[in-house]
Amino acid sequence: MYRFLLTPRWWGINAFVALAIPFCIFMGSWQLGRFEDRVDSHQEAKREPSPGELGTAPLDELLPVDKKTSGRLATATGSYGQQFLVPDRTVDGKRGNYVLTLLRTEGGRALPVVRGWLPPGQTPPAAPTGEVTVTGALQSSEHAGTDGVHTAGGLPSGQLGMISAAALVNLVPDEVYDGWVTLSTADSGMTAVPPAAPEGSGLDLKAFQNLGYTGEWFAFSAFLLFMWFRLVRREAEEARDQALGLRSTGSAESPQTRPEAGEPQGAMAAPETGKAVAAGGRTEVEAAVRAPASTNASSLPTRPEPETGKG
């Protein structure tokens, strides 16, 4: 009954299922591992002291920016230069603009400094002149997946869609640090921008996305297994019906239903009674045994004529 599993068609189905199910299980396990890593990082971050409790450190000592140095208070000395607005940024649930000013340090490199946040339409205050020392939370450069960034371009002059060295390299003549700081205390008339948690260190939306993808991959593997069993059962039932003669195996008409030569196309002969129902609704009774079509009337026996009386 299950010999159909060895046919070429079923070889292909079996091979697909045998490869797809382990792949789905592997992907689900990988997504679950990503979620567990984020949970472990979150628990570890809670046990460690906050970046503000670690005190300040010179900027160069905290580079490059990673999970341990992100959020640390960094100090840098230099003079302010070119200024940009970073639009569509949210602080305390309100949308507005970051005020970003480049600090040209003593080493000749430019450090992006977010001096504060302003509501839309307000003019940012001028940056302090002369040599200044700034203290702020160190942040890693933004990328296309960061919330609020503009990657499509088309911004007016003086606006910046993404805070990163790659976005500033063609706008300023100096070399730019791969990172930026947000001042702990905003300049006059602005709101301080709180530092963001390092990526992958908390139970953010991406962590729960990993958990959702885990369920999807495992559910898909179970669905594949269910559909395989369903197809096998249906094919086995068809094979059983054919073996019992309950299902026709060919496309040709059976002898009982095929009309005889010379009969109306609308008539269907009954196999046992010899009755036929005509297409027009008339019923005809035919002989159980038909005479051969080639038999001539002259070959049939004739009844002798009665003899007349002799005079």
mmCIF file with all atom_site columns, N, CA and C in Angstrom, residues 201-242:
data_model
loop_
_atom_site.group_PDB
_atom_site.id
_atom_site.type_symbol
_atom_site.label_atom_id
_atom_site.label_alt_id
_atom_site.label_comp_id
_atom_site.label_asym_id
_atom_site.label_entity_id
_atom_site.label_seq_id
_atom_site.pdbx_PDB_ins_code
_atom_site.Cartn_x
_atom_site.Cartn_y
_atom_site.Cartn_z
_atom_site.occupancy
_atom_site.B_iso_or_equiv
_atom_site.pdbx_formal_charge
_atom_site.auth_seq_id
_atom_site.auth_comp_id
_atom_site.auth_asym_id
_atom_site.auth_atom_id
_atom_site.pdbx_PDB_model_num
ATOM 1   N N  . SER A 1 201 ? 22.158 45.138 24.672 1.00 0.00 ? 201 SER A N  1
ATOM 2   C CA . SER A 1 201 ? 22.378 45.008 26.114 1.00 0.00 ? 201 SER A CA 1
ATOM 3   C C  . SER A 1 201 ? 21.095 45.011 26.915 1.00 0.00 ? 201 SER A C  1
ATOM 4   N N  . GLY A 1 202 ? 19.952 45.141 26.276 1.00 0.00 ? 202 GLY A N  1
ATOM 5   C CA . GLY A 1 202 ? 18.694 45.208 27.006 1.00 0.00 ? 202 GLY A CA 1
ATOM 6   C C  . GLY A 1 202 ? 17.602 44.428 26.313 1.00 0.00 ? 202 GLY A C  1
ATOM 7   N N  . LEU A 1 203 ? 16.485 44.257 27.032 1.00 0.00 ? 203 LEU A N  1
ATOM 8   C CA . LEU A 1 203 ? 15.342 43.561 26.462 1.00 0.00 ? 203 LEU A CA 1
ATOM 9   C C  . LEU A 1 203 ? 14.501 44.551 25.671 1.00 0.00 ? 203 LEU A C  1
ATOM 10  N N  . ASP A 1 204 ? 15.013 44.952 24.528 1.00 0.00 ? 204 ASP A N  1
ATOM 11  C CA . ASP A 1 204 ? 14.299 45.888 23.681 1.00 0.00 ? 204 ASP A CA 1
ATOM 12  C C  . ASP A 1 204 ? 13.406 45.132 22.714 1.00 0.00 ? 204 ASP A C  1
ATOM 13  N N  . LEU A 1 205 ? 12.865 45.855 21.748 1.00 0.00 ? 205 LEU A N  1
ATOM 14  C CA . LEU A 1 205 ? 11.957 45.247 20.776 1.00 0.00 ? 205 LEU A CA 1
ATOM 15  C C  . LEU A 1 205 ? 12.642 44.158 19.974 1.00 0.00 ? 205 LEU A C  1
ATOM 16  N N  . LYS A 1 206 ? 13.933 44.322 19.670 1.00 0.00 ? 206 LYS A N  1
ATOM 17  C CA . LYS A 1 206 ? 14.637 43.329 18.878 1.00 0.00 ? 206 LYS A CA 1
ATOM 18  C C  . LYS A 1 206 ? 14.738 41.997 19.619 1.00 0.00 ? 206 LYS A C  1
ATOM 19  N N  . ALA A 1 207 ? 14.860 42.064 20.953 1.00 0.00 ? 207 ALA A N  1
ATOM 20  C CA . ALA A 1 207 ? 14.933 40.823 21.723 1.00 0.00 ? 207 ALA A CA 1
ATOM 21  C C  . ALA A 1 207 ? 13.635 40.031 21.591 1.00 0.00 ? 207 ALA A C  1
ATOM 22  N N  . PHE A 1 208 ? 12.503 40.708 21.681 1.00 0.00 ? 208 PHE A N  1
ATOM 23  C CA . PHE A 1 208 ? 11.229 40.010 21.556 1.00 0.00 ? 208 PHE A CA 1
ATOM 24  C C  . PHE A 1 208 ? 10.947 39.619 20.107 1.00 0.00 ? 208 PHE A C  1
ATOM 25  N N  . GLN A 1 209 ? 11.545 40.313 19.155 1.00 0.00 ? 209 GLN A N  1
ATOM 26  C CA . GLN A 1 209 ? 11.461 39.866 17.771 1.00 0.00 ? 209 GLN A CA 1
ATOM 27  C C  . GLN A 1 209 ? 12.170 38.524 17.595 1.00 0.00 ? 209 GLN A C  1
ATOM 28  N N  . ASN A 1 210 ? 13.324 38.377 18.233 1.00 0.00 ? 210 ASN A N  1
ATOM 29  C CA . ASN A 1 210 ? 14.023 37.082 18.188 1.00 0.00 ? 210 ASN A CA 1
ATOM 30  C C  . ASN A 1 210 ? 13.154 35.972 18.760 1.00 0.00 ? 210 ASN A C  1
ATOM 31  N N  . LEU A 1 211 ? 12.452 36.259 19.842 1.00 0.00 ? 211 LEU A N  1
ATOM 32  C CA . LEU A 1 211 ? 11.581 35.254 20.453 1.00 0.00 ? 211 LEU A CA 1
ATOM 33  C C  . LEU A 1 211 ? 10.418 34.919 19.525 1.00 0.00 ? 211 LEU A C  1
ATOM 34  N N  . GLY A 1 212 ? 9.866  35.929 18.840 1.00 0.00 ? 212 GLY A N  1
ATOM 35  C CA . GLY A 1 212 ? 8.787  35.670 17.897 1.00 0.00 ? 212 GLY A CA 1
ATOM 36  C C  . GLY A 1 212 ? 9.240  34.851 16.698 1.00 0.00 ? 212 GLY A C  1
ATOM 37  N N  . TYR A 1 213 ? 10.435 35.148 16.183 1.00 0.00 ? 213 TYR A N  1
ATOM 38  C CA . TYR A 1 213 ? 10.970 34.366 15.069 1.00 0.00 ? 213 TYR A CA 1
ATOM 39  C C  . TYR A 1 213 ? 11.218 32.914 15.481 1.00 0.00 ? 213 TYR A C  1
ATOM 40  N N  . THR A 1 214 ? 11.600 32.710 16.745 1.00 0.00 ? 214 THR A N  1
ATOM 41  C CA . THR A 1 214 ? 11.796 31.344 17.234 1.00 0.00 ? 214 THR A CA 1
ATOM 42  C C  . THR A 1 214 ? 10.504 30.537 17.102 1.00 0.00 ? 214 THR A C  1
ATOM 43  N N  . GLY A 1 215 ? 9.397  31.127 17.571 1.00 0.00 ? 215 GLY A N  1
ATOM 44  C CA . GLY A 1 215 ? 8.115  30.431 17.460 1.00 0.00 ? 215 GLY A CA 1
ATOM 45  C C  . GLY A 1 215 ? 7.700  30.185 16.026 1.00 0.00 ? 215 GLY A C  1
ATOM 46  N N  . GLU A 1 216 ? 7.990  31.135 15.133 1.00 0.00 ? 216 GLU A N  1
ATOM 47  C CA . GLU A 1 216 ? 7.604  30.972 13.731 1.00 0.00 ? 216 GLU A CA 1
ATOM 48  C C  . GLU A 1 216 ? 8.358  29.803 13.081 1.00 0.00 ? 216 GLU A C  1
ATOM 49  N N  . TRP A 1 217 ? 9.652  29.704 13.334 1.00 0.00 ? 217 TRP A N  1
ATOM 50  C CA . TRP A 1 217 ? 10.439 28.621 12.722 1.00 0.00 ? 217 TRP A CA 1
ATOM 51  C C  . TRP A 1 217 ? 10.002 27.253 13.237 1.00 0.00 ? 217 TRP A C  1
ATOM 52  N N  . PHE A 1 218 ? 9.768  27.143 14.533 1.00 0.00 ? 218 PHE A N  1
ATOM 53  C CA . PHE A 1 218 ? 9.318  25.856 15.084 1.00 0.00 ? 218 PHE A CA 1
ATOM 54  C C  . PHE A 1 218 ? 7.917  25.507 14.583 1.00 0.00 ? 218 PHE A C  1
ATOM 55  N N  . ALA A 1 219 ? 7.037  26.499 14.475 1.00 0.00 ? 219 ALA A N  1
ATOM 56  C CA . ALA A 1 219 ? 5.689  26.236 13.967 1.00 0.00 ? 219 ALA A CA 1
ATOM 57  C C  . ALA A 1 219 ? 5.730  25.798 12.502 1.00 0.00 ? 219 ALA A C  1
ATOM 58  N N  . PHE A 1 220 ? 6.632  26.374 11.726 1.00 0.00 ? 220 PHE A N  1
ATOM 59  C CA . PHE A 1 220 ? 6.736  25.993 10.323 1.00 0.00 ? 220 PHE A CA 1
ATOM 60  C C  . PHE A 1 220 ? 7.236  24.563 10.175 1.00 0.00 ? 220 PHE A C  1
ATOM 61  N N  . SER A 1 221 ? 8.169  24.141 11.026 1.00 0.00 ? 221 SER A N  1
ATOM 62  C CA . SER A 1 221 ? 8.646  22.760 10.962 1.00 0.00 ? 221 SER A CA 1
ATOM 63  C C  . SER A 1 221 ? 7.530  21.787 11.326 1.00 0.00 ? 221 SER A C  1
ATOM 64  N N  . ALA A 1 222 ? 6.700  22.127 12.322 1.00 0.00 ? 222 ALA A N  1
ATOM 65  C CA . ALA A 1 222 ? 5.574  21.269 12.680 1.00 0.00 ? 222 ALA A CA 1
ATOM 66  C C  . ALA A 1 222 ? 4.542  21.224 11.561 1.00 0.00 ? 222 ALA A C  1
ATOM 67  N N  . PHE A 1 223 ? 4.338  22.342 10.874 1.00 0.00 ? 223 PHE A N  1
ATOM 68  C CA . PHE A 1 223 ? 3.385  22.381 9.759  1.00 0.00 ? 223 PHE A CA 1
ATOM 69  C C  . PHE A 1 223 ? 3.858  21.501 8.606  1.00 0.00 ? 223 PHE A C  1
ATOM 70  N N  . LEU A 1 224 ? 5.157  21.516 8.319  1.00 0.00 ? 224 LEU A N  1
ATOM 71  C CA . LEU A 1 224 ? 5.686  20.654 7.262  1.00 0.00 ? 224 LEU A CA 1
ATOM 72  C C  . LEU A 1 224 ? 5.461  19.176 7.584  1.00 0.00 ? 224 LEU A C  1
ATOM 73  N N  . LEU A 1 225 ? 5.706  18.792 8.829  1.00 0.00 ? 225 LEU A N  1
ATOM 74  C CA . LEU A 1 225 ? 5.512  17.403 9.226  1.00 0.00 ? 225 LEU A CA 1
ATOM 75  C C  . LEU A 1 225 ? 4.042  17.006 9.136  1.00 0.00 ? 225 LEU A C  1
ATOM 76  N N  . PHE A 1 226 ? 3.162  17.906 9.550  1.00 0.00 ? 226 PHE A N  1
ATOM 77  C CA . PHE A 1 226 ? 1.726  17.625 9.482  1.00 0.00 ? 226 PHE A CA 1
ATOM 78  C C  . PHE A 1 226 ? 1.268  17.446 8.043  1.00 0.00 ? 226 PHE A C  1
ATOM 79  N N  . MET A 1 227 ? 1.728  18.312 7.134  1.00 0.00 ? 227 MET A N  1
ATOM 80  C CA . MET A 1 227 ? 1.317  18.214 5.733  1.00 0.00 ? 227 MET A CA 1
ATOM 81  C C  . MET A 1 227 ? 1.864  16.951 5.091  1.00 0.00 ? 227 MET A C  1
ATOM 82  N N  . TRP A 1 228 ? 3.072  16.504 5.481  1.00 0.00 ? 228 TRP A N  1
ATOM 83  C CA . TRP A 1 228 ? 3.615  15.264 4.927  1.00 0.00 ? 228 TRP A CA 1
ATOM 84  C C  . TRP A 1 228 ? 2.753  14.072 5.327  1.00 0.00 ? 228 TRP A C  1
ATOM 85  N N  . PHE A 1 229 ? 2.382  13.978 6.591  1.00 0.00 ? 229 PHE A N  1
ATOM 86  C CA . PHE A 1 229 ? 1.519  12.883 7.039  1.00 0.00 ? 229 PHE A CA 1
ATOM 87  C C  . PHE A 1 229 ? 0.161  12.935 6.353  1.00 0.00 ? 229 PHE A C  1
ATOM 88  N N  . ARG A 1 230 ? -0.345 14.136 6.129  1.00 0.00 ? 230 ARG A N  1
ATOM 89  C CA . ARG A 1 230 ? -1.640 14.275 5.468  1.00 0.00 ? 230 ARG A CA 1
ATOM 90  C C  . ARG A 1 230 ? -1.585 13.778 4.023  1.00 0.00 ? 230 ARG A C  1
ATOM 91  N N  . LEU A 1 231 ? -0.524 14.120 3.306  1.00 0.00 ? 231 LEU A N  1
ATOM 92  C CA . LEU A 1 231 ? -0.377 13.663 1.928  1.00 0.00 ? 231 LEU A CA 1
ATOM 93  C C  . LEU A 1 231 ? -0.198 12.151 1.859  1.00 0.00 ? 231 LEU A C  1
ATOM 94  N N  . VAL A 1 232 ? 0.599  11.599 2.780  1.00 0.00 ? 232 VAL A N  1
ATOM 95  C CA . VAL A 1 232 ? 0.796  10.138 2.792  1.00 0.00 ? 232 VAL A CA 1
ATOM 96  C C  . VAL A 1 232 ? -0.518 9.428  3.065  1.00 0.00 ? 232 VAL A C  1
ATOM 97  N N  . ARG A 1 233 ? -1.298 9.920  3.993  1.00 0.00 ? 233 ARG A N  1
ATOM 98  C CA . ARG A 1 233 ? -2.578 9.277  4.315  1.00 0.00 ? 233 ARG A CA 1
ATOM 99  C C  . ARG A 1 233 ? -3.530 9.326  3.135  1.00 0.00 ? 233 ARG A C  1
ATOM 100 N N  . ARG A 1 234 ? -3.600 10.465 2.457  1.00 0.00 ? 234 ARG A N  1
ATOM 101 C CA . ARG A 1 234 ? -4.497 10.572 1.315  1.00 0.00 ? 234 ARG A CA 1
ATOM 102 C C  . ARG A 1 234 ? -4.068 9.641  0.180  1.00 0.00 ? 234 ARG A C  1
ATOM 103 N N  . GLU A 1 235 ? -2.758 9.565  -0.068 1.00 0.00 ? 235 GLU A N  1
ATOM 104 C CA . GLU A 1 235 ? -2.265 8.695  -1.135 1.00 0.00 ? 235 GLU A CA 1
ATOM 105 C C  . GLU A 1 235 ? -2.511 7.220  -0.792 1.00 0.00 ? 235 GLU A C  1
ATOM 106 N N  . ALA A 1 236 ? -2.351 6.861  0.495  1.00 0.00 ? 236 ALA A N  1
ATOM 107 C CA . ALA A 1 236 ? -2.596 5.481  0.908  1.00 0.00 ? 236 ALA A CA 1
ATOM 108 C C  . ALA A 1 236 ? -4.075 5.109  0.763  1.00 0.00 ? 236 ALA A C  1
ATOM 109 N N  . GLU A 1 237 ? -4.969 6.044  1.073  1.00 0.00 ? 237 GLU A N  1
ATOM 110 C CA . GLU A 1 237 ? -6.400 5.769  0.917  1.00 0.00 ? 237 GLU A CA 1
ATOM 111 C C  . GLU A 1 237 ? -6.767 5.572  -0.546 1.00 0.00 ? 237 GLU A C  1
ATOM 112 N N  . GLU A 1 238 ? -6.182 6.349  -1.428 1.00 0.00 ? 238 GLU A N  1
ATOM 113 C CA . GLU A 1 238 ? -6.453 6.164  -2.855 1.00 0.00 ? 238 GLU A CA 1
ATOM 114 C C  . GLU A 1 238 ? -5.931 4.821  -3.346 1.00 0.00 ? 238 GLU A C  1
ATOM 115 N N  . ALA A 1 239 ? -4.736 4.413  -2.885 1.00 0.00 ? 239 ALA A N  1
ATOM 116 C CA . ALA A 1 239 ? -4.194 3.110  -3.285 1.00 0.00 ? 239 ALA A CA 1
ATOM 117 C C  . ALA A 1 239 ? -5.074 1.969  -2.766 1.00 0.00 ? 239 ALA A C  1
ATOM 118 N N  . ARG A 1 240 ? -5.596 2.102  -1.570 1.00 0.00 ? 240 ARG A N  1
ATOM 119 C CA . ARG A 1 240 ? -6.467 1.059  -1.014 1.00 0.00 ? 240 ARG A CA 1
ATOM 120 C C  . ARG A 1 240 ? -7.776 0.961  -1.792 1.00 0.00 ? 240 ARG A C  1
ATOM 121 N N  . ASP A 1 241 ? -8.361 2.125  -2.145 1.00 0.00 ? 241 ASP A N  1
ATOM 122 C CA . ASP A 1 241 ? -9.608 2.110  -2.905 1.00 0.00 ? 241 ASP A CA 1
ATOM 123 C C  . ASP A 1 241 ? -9.419 1.478  -4.277 1.00 0.00 ? 241 ASP A C  1
ATOM 124 N N  . GLN A 1 242 ? -8.296 1.750  -4.906 1.00 0.00 ? 242 GLN A N  1
ATOM 125 C CA . GLN A 1 242 ? -8.036 1.146  -6.208 1.00 0.00 ? 242 GLN A CA 1
ATOM 126 C C  . GLN A 1 242 ? -7.854 -0.363 -6.090 1.00 0.00 ? 242 GLN A C  1
#
